[in-house]
Coordinates of C-alpha atoms in Angstrom, one line a residue:
X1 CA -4.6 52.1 -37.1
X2 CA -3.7 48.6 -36.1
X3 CA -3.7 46.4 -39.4
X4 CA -4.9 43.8 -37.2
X5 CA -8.5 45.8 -37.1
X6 CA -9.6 45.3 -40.3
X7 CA -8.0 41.2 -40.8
X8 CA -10.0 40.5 -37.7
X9 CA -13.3 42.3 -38.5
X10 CA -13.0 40.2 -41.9
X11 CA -15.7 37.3 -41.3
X12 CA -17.0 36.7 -38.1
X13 CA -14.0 34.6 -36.0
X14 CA -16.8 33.4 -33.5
X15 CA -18.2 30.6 -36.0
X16 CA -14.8 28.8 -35.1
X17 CA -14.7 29.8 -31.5
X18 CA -17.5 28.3 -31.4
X19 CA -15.8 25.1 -31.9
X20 CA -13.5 25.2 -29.6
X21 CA -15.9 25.8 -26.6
X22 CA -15.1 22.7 -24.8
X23 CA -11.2 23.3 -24.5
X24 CA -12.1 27.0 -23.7
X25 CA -14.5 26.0 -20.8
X26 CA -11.7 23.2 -19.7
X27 CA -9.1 26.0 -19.5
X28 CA -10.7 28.5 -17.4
X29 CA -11.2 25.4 -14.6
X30 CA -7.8 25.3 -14.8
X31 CA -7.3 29.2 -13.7
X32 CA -8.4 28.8 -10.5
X33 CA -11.1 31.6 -10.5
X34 CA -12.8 32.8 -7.3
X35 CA -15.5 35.2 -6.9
X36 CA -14.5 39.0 -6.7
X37 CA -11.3 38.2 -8.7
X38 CA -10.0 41.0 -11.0
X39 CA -9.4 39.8 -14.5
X40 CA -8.8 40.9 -18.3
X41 CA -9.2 38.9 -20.4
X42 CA -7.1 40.9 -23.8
X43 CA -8.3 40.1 -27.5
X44 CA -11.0 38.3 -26.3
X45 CA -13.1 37.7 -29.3
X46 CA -16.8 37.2 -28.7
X47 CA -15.9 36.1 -25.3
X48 CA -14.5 32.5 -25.5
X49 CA -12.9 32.7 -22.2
X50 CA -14.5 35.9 -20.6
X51 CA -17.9 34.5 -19.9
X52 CA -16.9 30.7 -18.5
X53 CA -14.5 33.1 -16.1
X54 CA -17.5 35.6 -15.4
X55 CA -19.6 32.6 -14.5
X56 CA -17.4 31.4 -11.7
X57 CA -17.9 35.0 -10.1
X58 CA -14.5 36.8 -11.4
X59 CA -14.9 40.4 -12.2
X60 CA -14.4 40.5 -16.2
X61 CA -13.0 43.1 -18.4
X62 CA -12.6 41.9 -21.8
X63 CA -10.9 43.6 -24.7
X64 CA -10.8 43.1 -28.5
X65 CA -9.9 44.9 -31.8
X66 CA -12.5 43.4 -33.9
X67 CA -16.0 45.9 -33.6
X68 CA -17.6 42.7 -34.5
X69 CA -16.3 40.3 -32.1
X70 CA -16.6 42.9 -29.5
X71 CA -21.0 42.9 -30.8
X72 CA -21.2 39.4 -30.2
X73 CA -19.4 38.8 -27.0
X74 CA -21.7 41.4 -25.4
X75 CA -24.4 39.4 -26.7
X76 CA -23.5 36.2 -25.4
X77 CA -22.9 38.8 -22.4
X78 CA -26.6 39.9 -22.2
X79 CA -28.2 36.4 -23.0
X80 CA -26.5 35.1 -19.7
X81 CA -27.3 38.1 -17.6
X82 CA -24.0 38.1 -16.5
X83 CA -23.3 41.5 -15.2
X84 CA -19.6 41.1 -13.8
X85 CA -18.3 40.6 -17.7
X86 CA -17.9 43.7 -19.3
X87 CA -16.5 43.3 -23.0
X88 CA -15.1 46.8 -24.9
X89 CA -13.3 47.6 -28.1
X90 CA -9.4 48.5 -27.5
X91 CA -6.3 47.7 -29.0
X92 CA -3.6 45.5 -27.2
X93 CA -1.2 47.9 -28.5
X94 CA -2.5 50.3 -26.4
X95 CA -3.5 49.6 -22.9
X96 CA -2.7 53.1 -21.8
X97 CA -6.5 53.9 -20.5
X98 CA -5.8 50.7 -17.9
X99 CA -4.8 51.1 -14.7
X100 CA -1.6 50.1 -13.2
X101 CA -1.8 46.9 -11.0
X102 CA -5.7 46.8 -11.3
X103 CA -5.9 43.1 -12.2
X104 CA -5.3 39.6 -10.3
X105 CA -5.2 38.1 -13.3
X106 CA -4.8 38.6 -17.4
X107 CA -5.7 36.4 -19.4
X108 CA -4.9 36.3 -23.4
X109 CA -5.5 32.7 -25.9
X110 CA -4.5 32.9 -29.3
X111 CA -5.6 36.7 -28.8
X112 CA -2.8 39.4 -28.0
X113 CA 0.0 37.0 -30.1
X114 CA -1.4 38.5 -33.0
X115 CA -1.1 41.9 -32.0
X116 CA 2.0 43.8 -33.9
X117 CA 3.9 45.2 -30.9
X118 CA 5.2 42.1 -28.6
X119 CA 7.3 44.1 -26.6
X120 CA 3.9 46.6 -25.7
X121 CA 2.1 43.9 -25.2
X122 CA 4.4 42.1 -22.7
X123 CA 5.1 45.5 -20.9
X124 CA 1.5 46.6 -20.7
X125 CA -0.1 43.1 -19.3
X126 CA 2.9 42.7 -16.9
X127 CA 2.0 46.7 -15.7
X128 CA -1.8 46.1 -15.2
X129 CA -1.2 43.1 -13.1
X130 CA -0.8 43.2 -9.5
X131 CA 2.3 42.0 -7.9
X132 CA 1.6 38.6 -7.1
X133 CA -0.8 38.6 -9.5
X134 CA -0.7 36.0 -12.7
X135 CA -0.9 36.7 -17.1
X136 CA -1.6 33.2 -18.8
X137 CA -0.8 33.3 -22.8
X138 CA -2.1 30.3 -25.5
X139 CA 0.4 31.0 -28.3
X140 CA 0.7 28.8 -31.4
X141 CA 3.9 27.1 -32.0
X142 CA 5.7 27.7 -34.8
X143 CA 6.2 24.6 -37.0
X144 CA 4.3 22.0 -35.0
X145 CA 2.9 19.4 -36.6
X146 CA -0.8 20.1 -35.7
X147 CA -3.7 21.7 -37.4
X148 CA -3.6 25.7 -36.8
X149 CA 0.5 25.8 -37.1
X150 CA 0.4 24.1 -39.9
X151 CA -2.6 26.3 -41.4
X152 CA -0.6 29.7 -40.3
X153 CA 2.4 27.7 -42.1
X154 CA 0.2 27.1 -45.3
X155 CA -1.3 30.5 -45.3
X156 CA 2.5 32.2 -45.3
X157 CA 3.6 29.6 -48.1
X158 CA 1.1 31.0 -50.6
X159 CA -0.2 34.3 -49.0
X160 CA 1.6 37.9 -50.0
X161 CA 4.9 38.8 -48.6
X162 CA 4.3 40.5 -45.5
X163 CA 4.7 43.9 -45.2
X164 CA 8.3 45.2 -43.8
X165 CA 8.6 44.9 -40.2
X166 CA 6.2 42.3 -39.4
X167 CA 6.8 40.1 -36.8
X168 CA 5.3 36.5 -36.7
X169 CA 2.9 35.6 -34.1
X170 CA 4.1 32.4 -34.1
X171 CA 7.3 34.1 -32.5
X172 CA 5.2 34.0 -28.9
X173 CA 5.4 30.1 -29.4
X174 CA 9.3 30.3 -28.9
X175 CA 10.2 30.2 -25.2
X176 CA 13.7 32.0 -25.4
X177 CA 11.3 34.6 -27.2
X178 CA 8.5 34.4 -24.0
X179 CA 11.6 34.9 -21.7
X180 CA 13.3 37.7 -23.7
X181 CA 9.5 39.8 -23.8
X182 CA 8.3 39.2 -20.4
X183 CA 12.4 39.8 -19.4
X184 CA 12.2 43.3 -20.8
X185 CA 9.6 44.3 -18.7
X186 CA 11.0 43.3 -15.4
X187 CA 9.7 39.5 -14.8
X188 CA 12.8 37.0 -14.5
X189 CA 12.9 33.9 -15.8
X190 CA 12.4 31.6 -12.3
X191 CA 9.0 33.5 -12.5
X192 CA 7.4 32.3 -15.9
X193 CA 6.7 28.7 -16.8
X194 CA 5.5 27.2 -19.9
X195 CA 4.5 23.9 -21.4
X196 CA 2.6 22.8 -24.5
X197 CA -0.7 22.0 -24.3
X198 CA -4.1 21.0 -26.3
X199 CA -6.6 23.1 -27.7
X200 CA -9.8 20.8 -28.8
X201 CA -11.9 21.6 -32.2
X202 CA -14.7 19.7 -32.5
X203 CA -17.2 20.4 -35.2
X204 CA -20.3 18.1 -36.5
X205 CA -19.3 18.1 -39.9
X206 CA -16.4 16.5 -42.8
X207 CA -12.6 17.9 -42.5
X208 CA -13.9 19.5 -45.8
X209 CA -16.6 21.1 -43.5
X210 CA -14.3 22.4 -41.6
X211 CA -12.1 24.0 -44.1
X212 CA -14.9 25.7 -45.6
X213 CA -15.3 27.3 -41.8
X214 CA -11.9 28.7 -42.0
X215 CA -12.2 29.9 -45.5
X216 CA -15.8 31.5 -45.2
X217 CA -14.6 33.1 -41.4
X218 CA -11.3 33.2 -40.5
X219 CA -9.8 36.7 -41.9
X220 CA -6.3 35.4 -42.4
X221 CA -7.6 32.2 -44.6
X222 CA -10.2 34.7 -46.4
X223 CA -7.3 37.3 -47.2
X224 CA -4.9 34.4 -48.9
X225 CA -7.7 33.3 -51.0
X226 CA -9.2 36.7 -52.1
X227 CA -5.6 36.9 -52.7
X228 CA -5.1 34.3 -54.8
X229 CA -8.2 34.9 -56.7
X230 CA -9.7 31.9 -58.9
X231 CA -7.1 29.6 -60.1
X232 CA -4.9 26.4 -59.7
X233 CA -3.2 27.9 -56.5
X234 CA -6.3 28.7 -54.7
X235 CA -7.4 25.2 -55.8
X236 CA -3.9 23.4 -54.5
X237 CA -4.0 25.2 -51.0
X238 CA -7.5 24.7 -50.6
X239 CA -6.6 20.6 -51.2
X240 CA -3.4 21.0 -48.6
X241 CA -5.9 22.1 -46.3
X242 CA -8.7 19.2 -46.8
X243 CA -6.0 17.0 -46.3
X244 CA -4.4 18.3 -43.6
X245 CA -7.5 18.5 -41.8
X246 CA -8.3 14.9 -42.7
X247 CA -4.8 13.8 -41.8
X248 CA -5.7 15.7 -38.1
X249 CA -9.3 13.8 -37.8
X250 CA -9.8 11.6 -34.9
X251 CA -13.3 11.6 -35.3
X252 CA -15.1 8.1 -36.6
X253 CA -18.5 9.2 -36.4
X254 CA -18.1 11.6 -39.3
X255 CA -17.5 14.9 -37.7
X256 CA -14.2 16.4 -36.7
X257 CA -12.1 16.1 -33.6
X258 CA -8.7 17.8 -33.5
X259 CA -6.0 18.6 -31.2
X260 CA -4.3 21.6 -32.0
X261 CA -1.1 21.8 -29.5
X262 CA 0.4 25.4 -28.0
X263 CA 2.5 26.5 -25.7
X264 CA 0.7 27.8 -22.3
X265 CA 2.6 30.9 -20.4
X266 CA 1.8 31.5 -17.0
X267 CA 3.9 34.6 -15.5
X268 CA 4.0 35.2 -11.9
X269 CA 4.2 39.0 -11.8
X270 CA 6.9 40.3 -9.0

């Protein structure tokens, strides 16, 4: 089983996707959508993505590890009465139930990065997609200065050694890396551009706030601190992250406003 499963079902991710709805809606204007198109959106949480696309008439197949995330995308599916958007548990790891060429367009933010097998993952979204057709990645940059680096930085500073053979996700944030994936499965490198971008978090509550978010919902903070367990540690990452947050802050009203930069992949599939 993908160890990914269980870290992902751990909380409920949506409470911060939640916060980043503006940014998400922003993006998918940015796609170019028209009705009819064919798109999959892959580790699509509750839907972040999938339903602004799905309202601008594209055909929508989203697909996400997490049983929970999967629950509350179909959900937000149902509310809307959107019946182009159809969101089912699967593994990015294993796209083998897709057909070749059957999309115009994939689509994966801060979602199939994660997933264990980068090579798969490159190889299976470059076979589903037409020729001609596009696959647009949000991967965190390893490093950068801004909030969720910095957090994934944090969490590997004081979580447990990672098992053997893991593979940062962060490693998608390195373009000789995008090139090197995407090269392996037949796309050369005239036919992929990337450039960093902004993902907004906006929540109506204290940096603090928002740190009890991540720690209360977000698997990877929750499996550091259960980790951890009571104690001085927890207590001096828990501190780094107030004040990172704080440092990130460009809100005056008392809430929280942050840019969190990435690098944005668009492949052109041959």
């Amino acid at each position: 089983m993908n160890p990914n499963k269980e870290l992902w079902e751990k909380g409920d991710f949506s409470k911060l996707a939640a916060t980043m709805r503006g940014s998400s809606d922003a993006l998918v204007d940015e796609l170019g959508i028209t009705p009819g198109m064919k798109v999959l959106d892959l580790a699509c949480g509750d839907g972040a993505t999938a339903l602004p696309m799905a309202r601008r008439g594209a055909e929508v197949l989203g697909i996400d590890i997490a049983r929970n995330l999967v629950a509350a995308a179909q959900a937000r599916v149902a509310a809307e009465g959107l019946t182009n958007c159809r969101i089912v548990e699967g593994d990015a790891c294993d796209l083998s139930h897709l057909p070749d060429d059957g999309f115009d367009l994939v689509v994966s933010i801060f979602g199939a990065m994660f997933a264990p097998c980068p090579a798969e993952v490159a190889r299976s979204m470059v076979r589903v997609t037409r020729p001609g057709g596009r696959i647009v990645m949000g991967n965190w940059i390893p490093g950068d200065p801004t909030m969720v680096a910095q957090i994934l930085k944090l969490l590997s500073d004081y979580g447990p050694p990672p098992p053997e053979g893991f593979v940062p996700p962060t490693l998608w944030g390195i373009e000789a890396n995008v090139l090197d994936r995407f090269g392996q499965a037949g796309v050369p490198p005239e036919a992929i551009t990337m450039e960093p971008a902004f993902y907004e978090f906006h929540l109506d509550a204290p940096p603090a706030g928002m740190v009890e978010l991540f720690m209360t919902y977000f698997g990877p903070v929750m499996r550091v601190f259960e980790a951890l367990g009571e104690g001085p540690r927890a207590e001096e990452l828990r501190g780094k992250l107030v004040d990172l947050i704080s440092r990130e802050n460009r809100s005056r009203n008392g809430g929280t406003d942050i840019a969190a930069r990435y690098l944005r992949v668009t492949v052109r599939v041959p």
